[in-house]
Every structure is written in C-alpha cells, then in structure tokens.
Coordinates of C-alpha atoms in Angstrom, one line a residue:
Chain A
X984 CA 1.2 14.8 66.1
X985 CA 1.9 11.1 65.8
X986 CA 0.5 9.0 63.5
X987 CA -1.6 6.3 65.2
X988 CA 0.2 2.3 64.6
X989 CA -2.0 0.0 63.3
X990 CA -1.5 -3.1 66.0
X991 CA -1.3 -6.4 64.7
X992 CA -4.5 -7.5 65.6
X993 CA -6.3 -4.7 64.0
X994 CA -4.2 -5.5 60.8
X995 CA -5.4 -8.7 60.8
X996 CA -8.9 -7.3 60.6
X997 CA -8.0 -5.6 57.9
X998 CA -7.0 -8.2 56.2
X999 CA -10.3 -10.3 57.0
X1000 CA -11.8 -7.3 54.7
X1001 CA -10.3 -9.3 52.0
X1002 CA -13.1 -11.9 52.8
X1003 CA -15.9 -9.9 50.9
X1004 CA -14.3 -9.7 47.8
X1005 CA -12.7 -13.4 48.0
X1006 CA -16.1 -14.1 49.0
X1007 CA -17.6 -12.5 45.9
X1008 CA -15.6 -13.3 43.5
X1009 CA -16.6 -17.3 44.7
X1010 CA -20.0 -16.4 44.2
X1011 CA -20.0 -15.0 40.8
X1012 CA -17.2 -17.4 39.3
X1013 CA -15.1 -14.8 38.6
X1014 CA -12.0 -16.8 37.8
X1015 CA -9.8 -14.7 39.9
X1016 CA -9.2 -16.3 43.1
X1017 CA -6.0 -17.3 42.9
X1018 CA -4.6 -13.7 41.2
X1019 CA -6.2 -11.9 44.7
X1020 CA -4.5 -14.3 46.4
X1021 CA -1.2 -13.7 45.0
X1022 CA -1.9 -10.2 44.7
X1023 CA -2.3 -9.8 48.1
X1024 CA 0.8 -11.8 49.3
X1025 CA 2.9 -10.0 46.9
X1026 CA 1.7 -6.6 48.4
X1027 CA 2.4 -7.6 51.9
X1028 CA 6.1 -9.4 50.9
X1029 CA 6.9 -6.6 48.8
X1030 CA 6.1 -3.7 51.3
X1031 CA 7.3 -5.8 54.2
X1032 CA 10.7 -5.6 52.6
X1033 CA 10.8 -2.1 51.1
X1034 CA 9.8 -1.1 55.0
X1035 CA 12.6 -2.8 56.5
X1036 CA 14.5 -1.4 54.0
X1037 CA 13.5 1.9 54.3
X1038 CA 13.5 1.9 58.1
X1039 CA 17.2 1.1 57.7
X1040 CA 18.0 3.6 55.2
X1041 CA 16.2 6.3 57.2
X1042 CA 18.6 5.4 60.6
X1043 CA 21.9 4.8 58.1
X1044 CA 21.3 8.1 55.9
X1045 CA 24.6 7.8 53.8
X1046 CA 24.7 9.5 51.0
X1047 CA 26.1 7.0 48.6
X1048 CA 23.5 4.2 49.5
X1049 CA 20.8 6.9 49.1
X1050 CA 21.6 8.0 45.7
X1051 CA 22.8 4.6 45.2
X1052 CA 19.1 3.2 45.5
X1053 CA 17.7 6.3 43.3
X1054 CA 20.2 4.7 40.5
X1055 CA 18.8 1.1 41.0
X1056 CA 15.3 2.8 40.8
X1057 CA 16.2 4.2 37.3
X1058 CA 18.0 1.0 36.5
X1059 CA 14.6 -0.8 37.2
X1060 CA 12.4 1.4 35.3
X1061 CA 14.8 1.8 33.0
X1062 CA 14.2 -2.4 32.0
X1063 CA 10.2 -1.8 32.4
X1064 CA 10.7 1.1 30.0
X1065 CA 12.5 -0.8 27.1
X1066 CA 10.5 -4.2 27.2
X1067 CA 7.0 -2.3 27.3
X1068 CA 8.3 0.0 24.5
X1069 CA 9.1 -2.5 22.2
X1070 CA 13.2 -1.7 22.3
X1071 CA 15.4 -4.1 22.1
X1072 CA 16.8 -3.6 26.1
X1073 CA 21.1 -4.1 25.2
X1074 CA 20.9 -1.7 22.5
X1075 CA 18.8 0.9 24.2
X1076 CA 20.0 0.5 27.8
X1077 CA 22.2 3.1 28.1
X1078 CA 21.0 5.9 26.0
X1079 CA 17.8 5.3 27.8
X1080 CA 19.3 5.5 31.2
X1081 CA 21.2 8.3 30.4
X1082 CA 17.8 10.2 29.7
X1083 CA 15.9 9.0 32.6
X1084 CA 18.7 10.1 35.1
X1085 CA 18.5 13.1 33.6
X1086 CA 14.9 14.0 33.2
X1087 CA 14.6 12.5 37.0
X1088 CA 17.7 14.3 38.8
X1089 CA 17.0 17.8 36.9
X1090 CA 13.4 17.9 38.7
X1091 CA 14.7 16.4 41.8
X1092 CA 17.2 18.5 42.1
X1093 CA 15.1 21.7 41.8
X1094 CA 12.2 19.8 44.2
X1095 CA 14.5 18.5 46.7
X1096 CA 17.9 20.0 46.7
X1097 CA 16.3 24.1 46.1
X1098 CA 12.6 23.9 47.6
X1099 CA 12.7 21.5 50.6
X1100 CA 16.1 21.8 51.7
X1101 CA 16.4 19.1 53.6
X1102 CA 19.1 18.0 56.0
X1103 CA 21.3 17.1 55.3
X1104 CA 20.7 17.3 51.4
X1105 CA 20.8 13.3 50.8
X1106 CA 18.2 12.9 53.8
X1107 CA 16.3 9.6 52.7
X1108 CA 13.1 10.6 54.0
X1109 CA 12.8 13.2 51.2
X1110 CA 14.8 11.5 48.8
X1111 CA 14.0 8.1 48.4
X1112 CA 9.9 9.0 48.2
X1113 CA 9.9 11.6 46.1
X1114 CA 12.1 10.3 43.3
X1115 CA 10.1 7.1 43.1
X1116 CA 7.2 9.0 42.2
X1117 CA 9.1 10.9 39.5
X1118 CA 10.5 8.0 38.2
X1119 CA 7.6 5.8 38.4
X1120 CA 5.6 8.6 36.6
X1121 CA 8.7 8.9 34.4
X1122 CA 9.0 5.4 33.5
X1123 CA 4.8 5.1 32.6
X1124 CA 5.2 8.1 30.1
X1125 CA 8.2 7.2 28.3
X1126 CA 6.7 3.7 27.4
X1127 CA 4.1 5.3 25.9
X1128 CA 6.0 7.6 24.6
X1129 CA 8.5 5.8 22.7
X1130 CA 6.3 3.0 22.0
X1131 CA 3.6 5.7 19.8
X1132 CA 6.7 7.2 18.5
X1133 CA 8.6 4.1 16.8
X1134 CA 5.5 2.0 15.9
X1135 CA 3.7 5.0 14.3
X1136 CA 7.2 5.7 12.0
X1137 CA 6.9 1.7 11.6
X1138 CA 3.7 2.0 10.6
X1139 CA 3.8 5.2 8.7
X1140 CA 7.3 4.6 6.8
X1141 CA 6.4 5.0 3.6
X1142 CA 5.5 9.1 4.5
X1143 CA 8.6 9.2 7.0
X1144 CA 10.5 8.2 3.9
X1145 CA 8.5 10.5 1.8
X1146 CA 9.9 13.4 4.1
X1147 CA 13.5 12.4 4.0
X1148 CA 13.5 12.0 0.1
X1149 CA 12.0 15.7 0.1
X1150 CA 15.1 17.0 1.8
X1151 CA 14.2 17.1 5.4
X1152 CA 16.0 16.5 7.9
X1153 CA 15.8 13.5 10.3
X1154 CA 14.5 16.0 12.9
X1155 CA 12.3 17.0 10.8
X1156 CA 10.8 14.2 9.5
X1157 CA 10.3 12.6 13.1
X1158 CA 8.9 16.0 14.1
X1159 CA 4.9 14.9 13.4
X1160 CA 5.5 11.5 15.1
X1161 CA 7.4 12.9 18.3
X1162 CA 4.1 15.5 18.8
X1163 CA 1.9 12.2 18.7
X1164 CA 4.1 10.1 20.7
X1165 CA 4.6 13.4 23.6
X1166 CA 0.9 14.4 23.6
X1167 CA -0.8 11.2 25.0
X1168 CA 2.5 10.8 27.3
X1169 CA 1.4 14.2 29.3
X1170 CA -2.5 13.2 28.9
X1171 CA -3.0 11.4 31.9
X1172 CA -0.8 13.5 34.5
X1173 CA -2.3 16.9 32.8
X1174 CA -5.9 15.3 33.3
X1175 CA -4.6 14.3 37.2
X1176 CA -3.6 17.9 37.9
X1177 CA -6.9 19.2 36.4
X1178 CA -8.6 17.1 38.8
X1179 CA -6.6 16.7 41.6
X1180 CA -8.6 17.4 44.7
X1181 CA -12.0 17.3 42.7
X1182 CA -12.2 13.7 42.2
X1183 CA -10.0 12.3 45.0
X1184 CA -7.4 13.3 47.4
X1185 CA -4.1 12.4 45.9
X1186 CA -2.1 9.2 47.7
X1187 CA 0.8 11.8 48.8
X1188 CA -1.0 14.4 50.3
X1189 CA -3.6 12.0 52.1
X1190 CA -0.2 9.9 53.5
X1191 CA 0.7 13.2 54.8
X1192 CA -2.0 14.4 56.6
X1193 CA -2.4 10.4 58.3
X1194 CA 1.0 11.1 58.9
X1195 CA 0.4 14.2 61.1
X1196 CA 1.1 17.3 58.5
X1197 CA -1.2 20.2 58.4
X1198 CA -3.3 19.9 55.6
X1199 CA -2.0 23.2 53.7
X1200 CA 1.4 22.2 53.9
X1201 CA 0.1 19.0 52.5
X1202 CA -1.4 20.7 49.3
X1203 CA 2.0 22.5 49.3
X1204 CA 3.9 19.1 48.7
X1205 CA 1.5 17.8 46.5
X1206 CA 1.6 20.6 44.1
X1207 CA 5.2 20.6 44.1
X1208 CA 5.3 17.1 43.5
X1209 CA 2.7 17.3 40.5
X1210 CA 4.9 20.0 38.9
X1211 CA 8.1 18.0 39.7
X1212 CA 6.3 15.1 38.0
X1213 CA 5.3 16.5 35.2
X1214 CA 8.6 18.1 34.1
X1215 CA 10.4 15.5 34.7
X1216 CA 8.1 13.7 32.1
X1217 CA 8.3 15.7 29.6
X1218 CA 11.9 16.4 30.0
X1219 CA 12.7 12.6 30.0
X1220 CA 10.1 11.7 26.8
X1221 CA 11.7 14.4 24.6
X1222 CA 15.6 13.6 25.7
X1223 CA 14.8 9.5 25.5
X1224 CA 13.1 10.2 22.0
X1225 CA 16.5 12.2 20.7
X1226 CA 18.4 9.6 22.7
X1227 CA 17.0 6.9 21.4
X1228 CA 16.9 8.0 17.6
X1229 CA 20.9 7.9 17.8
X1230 CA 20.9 4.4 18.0
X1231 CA 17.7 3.4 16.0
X1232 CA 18.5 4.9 13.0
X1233 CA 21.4 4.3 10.1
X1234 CA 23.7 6.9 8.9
X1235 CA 21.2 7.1 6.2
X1236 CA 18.4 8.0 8.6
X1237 CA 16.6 4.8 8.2
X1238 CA 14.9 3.0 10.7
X1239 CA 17.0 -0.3 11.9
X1240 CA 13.8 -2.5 12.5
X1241 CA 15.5 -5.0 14.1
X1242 CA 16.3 -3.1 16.9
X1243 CA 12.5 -3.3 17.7
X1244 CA 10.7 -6.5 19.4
X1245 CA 8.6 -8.3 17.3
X1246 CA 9.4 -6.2 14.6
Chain B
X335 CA 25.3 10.9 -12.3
X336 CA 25.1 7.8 -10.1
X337 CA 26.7 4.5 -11.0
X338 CA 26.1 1.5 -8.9
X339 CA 29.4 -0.8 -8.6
X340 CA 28.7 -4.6 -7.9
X341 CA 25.7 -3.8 -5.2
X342 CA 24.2 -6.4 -2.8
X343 CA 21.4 -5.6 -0.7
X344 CA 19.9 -8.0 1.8
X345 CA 16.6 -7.8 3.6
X346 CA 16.3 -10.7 6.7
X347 CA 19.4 -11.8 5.2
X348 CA 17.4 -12.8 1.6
X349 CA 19.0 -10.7 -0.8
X350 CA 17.0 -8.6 -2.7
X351 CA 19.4 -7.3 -5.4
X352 CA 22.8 -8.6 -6.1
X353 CA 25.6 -8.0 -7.8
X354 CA 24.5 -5.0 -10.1
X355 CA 26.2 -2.6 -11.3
X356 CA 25.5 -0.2 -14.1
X357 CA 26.3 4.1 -14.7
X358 CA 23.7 6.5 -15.6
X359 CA 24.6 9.8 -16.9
X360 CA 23.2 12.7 -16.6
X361 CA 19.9 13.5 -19.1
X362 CA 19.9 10.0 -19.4
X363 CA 16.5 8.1 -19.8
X364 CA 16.5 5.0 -17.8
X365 CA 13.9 2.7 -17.2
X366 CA 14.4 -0.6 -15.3
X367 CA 11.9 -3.6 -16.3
X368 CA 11.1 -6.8 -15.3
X369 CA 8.8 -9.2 -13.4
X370 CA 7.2 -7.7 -10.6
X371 CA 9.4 -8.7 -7.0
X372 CA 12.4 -8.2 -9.0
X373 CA 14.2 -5.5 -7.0
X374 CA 14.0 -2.8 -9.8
X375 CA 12.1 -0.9 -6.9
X376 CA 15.0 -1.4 -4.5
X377 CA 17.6 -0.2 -7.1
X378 CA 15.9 3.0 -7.1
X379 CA 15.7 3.5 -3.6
X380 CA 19.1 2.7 -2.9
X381 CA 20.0 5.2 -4.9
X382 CA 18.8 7.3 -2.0
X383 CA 20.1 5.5 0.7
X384 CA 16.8 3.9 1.8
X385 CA 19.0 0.3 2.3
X386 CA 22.2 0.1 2.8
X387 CA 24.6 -2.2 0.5
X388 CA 26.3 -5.0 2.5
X389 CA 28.5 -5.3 -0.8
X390 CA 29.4 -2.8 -3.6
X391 CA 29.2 0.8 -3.4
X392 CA 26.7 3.3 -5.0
X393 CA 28.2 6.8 -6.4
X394 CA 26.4 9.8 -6.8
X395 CA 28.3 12.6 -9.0
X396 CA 31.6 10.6 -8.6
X397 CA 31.7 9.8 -4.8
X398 CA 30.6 7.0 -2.8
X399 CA 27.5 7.2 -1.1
X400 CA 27.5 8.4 2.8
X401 CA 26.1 9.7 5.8
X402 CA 27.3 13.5 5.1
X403 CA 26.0 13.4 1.1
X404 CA 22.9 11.4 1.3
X405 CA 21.4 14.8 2.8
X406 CA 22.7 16.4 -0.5
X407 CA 21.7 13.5 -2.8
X408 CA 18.2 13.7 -1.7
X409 CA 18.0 17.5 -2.3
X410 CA 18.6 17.2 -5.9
X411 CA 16.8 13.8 -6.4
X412 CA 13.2 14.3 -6.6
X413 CA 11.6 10.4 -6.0
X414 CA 7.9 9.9 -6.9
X415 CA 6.6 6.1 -5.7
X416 CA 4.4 4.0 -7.5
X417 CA 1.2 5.2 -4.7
X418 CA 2.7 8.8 -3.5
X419 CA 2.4 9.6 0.0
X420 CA 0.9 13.3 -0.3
X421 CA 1.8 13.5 3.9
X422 CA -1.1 16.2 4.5
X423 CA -5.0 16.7 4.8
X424 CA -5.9 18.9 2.1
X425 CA -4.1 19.0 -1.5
X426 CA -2.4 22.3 -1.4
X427 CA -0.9 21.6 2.1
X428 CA 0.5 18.6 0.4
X429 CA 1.8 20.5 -2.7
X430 CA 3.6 22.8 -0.3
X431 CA 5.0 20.1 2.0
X432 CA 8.7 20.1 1.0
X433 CA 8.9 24.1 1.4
X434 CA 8.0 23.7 5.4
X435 CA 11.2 22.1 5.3
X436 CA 14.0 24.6 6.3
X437 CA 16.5 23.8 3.2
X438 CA 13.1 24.9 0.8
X439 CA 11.7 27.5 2.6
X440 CA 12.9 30.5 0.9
X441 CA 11.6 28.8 -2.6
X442 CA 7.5 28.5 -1.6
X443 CA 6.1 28.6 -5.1
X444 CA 3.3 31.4 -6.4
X445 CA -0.2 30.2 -6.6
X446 CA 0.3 30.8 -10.3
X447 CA 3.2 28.7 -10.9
X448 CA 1.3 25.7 -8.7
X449 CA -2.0 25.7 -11.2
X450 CA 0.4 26.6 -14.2
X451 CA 1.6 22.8 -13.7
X452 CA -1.7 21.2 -12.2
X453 CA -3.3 22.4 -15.8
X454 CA -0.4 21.4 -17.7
X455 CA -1.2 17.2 -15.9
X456 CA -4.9 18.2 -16.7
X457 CA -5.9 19.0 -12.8
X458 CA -7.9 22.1 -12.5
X459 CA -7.2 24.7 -9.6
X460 CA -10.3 23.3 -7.9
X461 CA -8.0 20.4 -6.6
X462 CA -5.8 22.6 -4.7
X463 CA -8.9 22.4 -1.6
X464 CA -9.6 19.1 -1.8
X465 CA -9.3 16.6 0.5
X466 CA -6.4 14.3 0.1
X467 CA -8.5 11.1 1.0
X468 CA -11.0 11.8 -1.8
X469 CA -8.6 12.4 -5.0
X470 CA -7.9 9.2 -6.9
X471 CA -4.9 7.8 -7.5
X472 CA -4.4 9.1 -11.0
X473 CA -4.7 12.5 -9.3
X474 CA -2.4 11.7 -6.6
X475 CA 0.1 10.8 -8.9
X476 CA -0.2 14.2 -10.9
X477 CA -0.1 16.3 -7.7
X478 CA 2.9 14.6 -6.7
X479 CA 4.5 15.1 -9.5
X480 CA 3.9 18.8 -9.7
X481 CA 4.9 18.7 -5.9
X482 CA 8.2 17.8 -7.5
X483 CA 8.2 20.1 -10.3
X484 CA 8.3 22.7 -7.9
X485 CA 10.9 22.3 -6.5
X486 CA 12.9 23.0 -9.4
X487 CA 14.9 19.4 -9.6
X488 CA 16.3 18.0 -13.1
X489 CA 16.7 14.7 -11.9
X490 CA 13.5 12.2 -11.4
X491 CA 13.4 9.3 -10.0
X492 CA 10.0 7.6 -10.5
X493 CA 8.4 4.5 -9.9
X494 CA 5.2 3.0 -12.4
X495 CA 4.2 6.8 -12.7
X496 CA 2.0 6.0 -15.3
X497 CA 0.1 3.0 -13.9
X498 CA -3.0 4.9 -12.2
X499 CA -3.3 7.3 -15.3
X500 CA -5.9 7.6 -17.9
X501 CA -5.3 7.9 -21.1
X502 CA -5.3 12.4 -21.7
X503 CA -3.1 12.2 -18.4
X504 CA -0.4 10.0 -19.3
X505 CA -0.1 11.7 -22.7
X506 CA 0.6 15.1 -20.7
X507 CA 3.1 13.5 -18.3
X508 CA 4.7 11.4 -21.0
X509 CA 5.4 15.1 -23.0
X510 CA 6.6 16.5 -19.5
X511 CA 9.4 13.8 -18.9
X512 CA 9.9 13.5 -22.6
X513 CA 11.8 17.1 -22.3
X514 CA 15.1 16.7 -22.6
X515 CA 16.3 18.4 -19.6
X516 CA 15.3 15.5 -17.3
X517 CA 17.5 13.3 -16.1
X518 CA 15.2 10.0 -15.7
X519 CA 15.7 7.2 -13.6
X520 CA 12.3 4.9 -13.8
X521 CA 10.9 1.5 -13.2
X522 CA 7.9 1.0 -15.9
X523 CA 5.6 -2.0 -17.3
X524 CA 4.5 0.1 -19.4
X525 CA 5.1 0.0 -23.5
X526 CA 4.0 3.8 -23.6
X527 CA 7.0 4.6 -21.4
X528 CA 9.5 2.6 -22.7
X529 CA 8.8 5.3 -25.8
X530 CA 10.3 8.2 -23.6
X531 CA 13.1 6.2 -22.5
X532 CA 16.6 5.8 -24.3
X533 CA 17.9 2.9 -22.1
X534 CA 16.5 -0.1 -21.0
X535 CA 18.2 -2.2 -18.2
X536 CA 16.2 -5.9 -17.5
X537 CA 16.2 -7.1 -14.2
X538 CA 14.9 -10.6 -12.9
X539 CA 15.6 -12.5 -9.8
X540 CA 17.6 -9.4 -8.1
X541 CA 20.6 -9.1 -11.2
X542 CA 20.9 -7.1 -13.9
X543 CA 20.3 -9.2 -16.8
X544 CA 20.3 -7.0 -20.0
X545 CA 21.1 -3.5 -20.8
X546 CA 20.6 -1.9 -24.4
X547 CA 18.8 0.6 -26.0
X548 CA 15.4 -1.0 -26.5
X549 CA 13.6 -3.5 -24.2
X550 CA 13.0 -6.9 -24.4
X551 CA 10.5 -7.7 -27.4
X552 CA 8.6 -10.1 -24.3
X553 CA 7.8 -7.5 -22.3
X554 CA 6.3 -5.1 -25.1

C-alpha cells in the first residue's frame, strides 16, 4: 500500500491550523509570537532540505556518502554533546567522538547490518533513519551524563579527594559519581520503553504504519529500535565517561578544572 | 621522608606557595604555622599530589614525585583535613570506607579493634550506628582519625585536628600523636599542639619564613 501525498493545497490547510494557536497566543499576550513564527519556518526549511536530501541519497545509495553523512551526524552531536556538558569542545572532541562512533556503530551494526539485512548493507533507507535516532538518543544521554558526572566530582571534591588520599584508585573513586551520572541518563528511555504503546504510539512505528507497513511488523521495528537505542546509550555514556576522564584528569588524578566551561 | 626542593604552585596563575623547600624525616614532628591563607594547607597537600608544582620538585622516600608513585605515596600517607569528609551515611560505613577499596580489602578491621580506638578518642561504640549528618565536628574528627588508625599507617598528615575538639578529646588525641612512632606532618594554631611537635616551620604570604625548633613567641 501507498502512502497517500499530502497535495499542496491541503498542506496549506494545514498550515492555516497554525492560526489557532497564533491566534491564542494574541489573545492571552503570551509573548511568543515571533518564536512560533520562527519555529515554524525553521521546521519547514530544515525538513525541506533534509527531504531533498534524503530523496537524493535514497536514488544515489553510495556507500561512502551514506556512512559519510552517519559521521557528520556524530560530528554534529558530537558539538551539542560537549557545549551542553560543560566540556571544553577542542579538548574533548576527539575522545568524545571516538565513544559516540562507537556506542552508535556497535548497535547499528547489530540492528542494521545482522537483524534487517538490508540491501545492499549501506542501503540509506535503513541507514540514515535509524542511526539518527540512535545518535540523537545518544547525544541527549551523554550530556546528561557527563554533565552529572563532572559537576557532581566539582562539587563534591573534597570526598573525591578524600577517596584518592585513602588509596583508591581513580576508577574507584569516580565509581559513586559515574552510577549517579549513568542512572538519570537511562531514566527517560527506560520510562519510554515502560510505556511505550500505553501512553502514545511511538513516532517510528506510527510513520510506519502511515507509511503502508503492517502494524506487527511495525511493533517489530519499534522494539528493535528501543533496544538498539538504549544500548547504544549506555554503551556510549560509560565509554565517553572512561574517555573522557583520560583527558580531564592530571597524572596525579586530579581534576583539570579548566577544561570545564565556566568552571 | 619527603623533602620539598624550591616548590611553586600556582592556582589561576596566583601563586599560592613559592619557593619552599624544606626535608622532613621520618618520626619527625612537623607543624607548619602561620596566618590563615598562607598556603601551609597547600604544602600538605602537595605532598600528595593534589597540585602540581610548576617549579621545584617534591620527594617522597628519595624520589621525585610522579604519576606511577603518587598511587604508592598515598597508601602510606594517611591525610586527615581540617572538616573530614567521612564519604558515607552511617558512621561505621564511613570507618570502613578505605577497606572497600581493593588495595585494603584483605585488612577490614575487627569490631573490637574499631571501638578499642573510638574509646581510646572518648567515642563510645554507640557511634558506630549513627548517622553521619548528626555527629558533630569534634566527633567527626575522632572517627576520622580512627578511620586512619586502622589502617595501620605511621605517617600522618593532618590538618587543625584539634580545632573542633573539647577539651578531654584533645588531651586523648594529643597522647595518641605524642607516640613516638608517628611520623607527623601538621598545620596547627594551636599552642597545645605545638607541645607534641619538635619542629616548627613559619609560613606567611606562600614562603617559608622560619624553621627551628620552637615557634614564634607571636603566635603562642
């Protein structure tokens, strides 16, 4: 089955939705006109290109572009990750991309490349979707992650110090701040999978059955996916949290705060 | 035991202690003094690597400070700060804290040996289930020190240890460090102190100013 085009006119309706809330937003003084406004235009620009773009890839399916894009991805989450973590991005660039690659590609290897099979292996249809919602997932747990995990040795140095001068080891003395930093990282996609089909139909699956897929092969994705997700968070908080500790602390195991913004 | 040759540290580029050096043998019974901001607290903790020098080197039992001894350095230091950081909920979790660590884990102490010292500092057993958030400092203080006791270390490192203490307490930990098998290392207002100590090295405005065998008659 086909999915059925929206025409242009009927979009256009659509869009003339946007009148309620434009409308209300007049009426109660809400202050936030011109943010809907640029909201909306943003949307449209930004989807208007990654369709085109998409749309291209899918007709070209080369490999290198493919995996190519999947890098830029990382690259790009990879920036979102440092600044909202507090890192300072040219020191932690690297060992943080490292870690997101590999978090990312050892799911999406196991989703893609050994459960979906697609052809061929690279095929952008697969690809490209998929791996933007492991690394967007990705990229929303590790600032949360690193963030809880340097500020709460910042704010708790005294006891981190209080560890290392009792002979433990720098593993061992991040050990109670990398289980508060990994916990609320998993929270929200643990509380997702508990109640995923409860509370709302997930954006995947409901894109897939719009899109013409039987509805069971639809839950099939979507559970794959929310697995896929999920390990690939917690493998790329716990390697970007080892990663990361090689370059943000001395050979003496102390914290080098001014690796940190606004330290 | 650790001598410090010509040491700068910086912090924001301000330095904090410059230019000191001094050698501390072992059984020695140091005690830094001066005004308060004067980086005597720094010169302890750069004994165990918590700043790095940018000039000057620190020795520990004849070689320079680095990242494969520091590991070793700390495992014979025992470092108690002027407010310890007990680093669990209830006091006996705190007292065993170090042995959860994998270098002490074959040497968790007997229940016997833990209230031996806590009644030696004046705490009675009934400490070991309270909460941490309810002792007072001067209790703090004693069950950190016993934490360190336990661990079977000769050399002490402490910081005002006597400054939350009444006046029984002090009396007991001043006879404790006053045994002659301690190496001590100490940063002290405190006159009482000084009495325990055999050397006395002055620092003001982050330099070494005066070392002898009694303090200052101003700060007494």
């Amino acid at each position: 089955m086909e999915t059925m085009d929206i025409k242009l006119l009927s979009m256009l309706i659509v869009y003339g939705l946007l009148a309620i809330p434009v409308a209300l937003s007049f009426f109660f003084r809400l202050g936030n006109l011109k943010e809907i406004v640029i909201a909306v235009l943003r949307m449209t620009g930004q989807l208007a290109v990654m369709g085109f773009y998409l749309d291209f890839m899918f007709r070209l399916q080369n490999a290198w572009i493919n995996f190519g894009w999947v890098l830029l991805m990382i690259a790009i989450a990879n920036f979102s990750v440092n600044k909202n973590a507090g890192l300072k991005t040219r020191h932690f660039f690297a060992v943080l991309f490292a870690g997101l690659t590999i978090g990312s590609f050892s799911v999406l290897a196991v989703f893609v490349f050994l459960a979906v099979r697609p052809v061929p292996f690279y095929n952008a249809r697969y690809l490209i979707p998929i791996s933007g919602m492991i690394i967007g997932n990705c990229m929303r747990a590790n600032v949360i992650s690193l963030e809880r995990f340097y500020s709460s040795i910042r704010k708790n140095e005294k006891e981190f110090m209080t560890y290392l001068l009792m002979g433990a080891t720098l593993r061992e003395a991040t050990l109670p701040y990398l289980r508060e930093a990994i916990k609320p990282a998993l929270a929200p996609t643990i509380a997702t999978m508990a109640t995923l089909g409860l509370v709302s139909l997930p954006g995947m699956m409901t894109g897939q059955i719009l899109g013409g897929s039987s509805p069971l092969v639809a839950i099939k994705y979507q559970i794959a996916v929310m697995i896929a997700i999920f390990s690939g968070i917690i493998v790329s908080c716990v390697i970007n949290i080892f990663f990361s500790m090689r370059i943000a602390f001395n050979e003496y195991q102390v914290l080098k705060r001014e690796l940190f913004r606004g330290k | 035991m650790v001598r410090f040759d010509r040491v700068t540290v910086r912090y924001d580029g301000k330095a904090i202690i410059e230019d000191v050096s001094f050698e501390i043998a072992l059984r020695d019974k140091v005690v830094f003094y001066g005004k308060s901001g004067s980086g005597k607290t720094t010169i302890l903790t750069t004994i165990l690597g918590a700043h790095i020098p940018v000039e000057g080197t620190v020795y520990f039992d004849g070689e320079a400070l680095n990242a494969i001894n520091i590991l070793r350095v700390r495992r014979s230091v025992s470092y108690i700060g002027q407010e310890p950081v007990l680093g669990a909920e209830k006091i006996l979790d705190a007292i065993l804290l170090p042995f959860t660590f994998k270098v002490n884990r074959d040497k968790a102490p007997k229940e016997d040996r833990i209230v031996e010292l806590l009644e030696r500092l004046h705490l009675s057993r009934d400490i070991l289930n309270k909460d941490a958030s309810v002792v007072s400092g001067g209790e703090k203080q004693r069950v950190a020190i016993v934490r360190e006791l336990l661990q079977n270390k000769e050399i002490f490192l402490v910081d005002e240890l006597t400054s939350a203490l009444d006046r029984e307490s002090k009396g007991a930990v001043l006879d404790l460090f006053r045994d002659s098998s301690y190496t001590l290392v100490s940063v002290s207002h405190d006159p009482e102190w000084y009495g325990i100590c055999n050397r006395f090295l002055q620092v003001d405005g982050g330099r070494l100013v005066r070392s002898s065998d009694h303090p200052d008659k101003t700060y007494l």
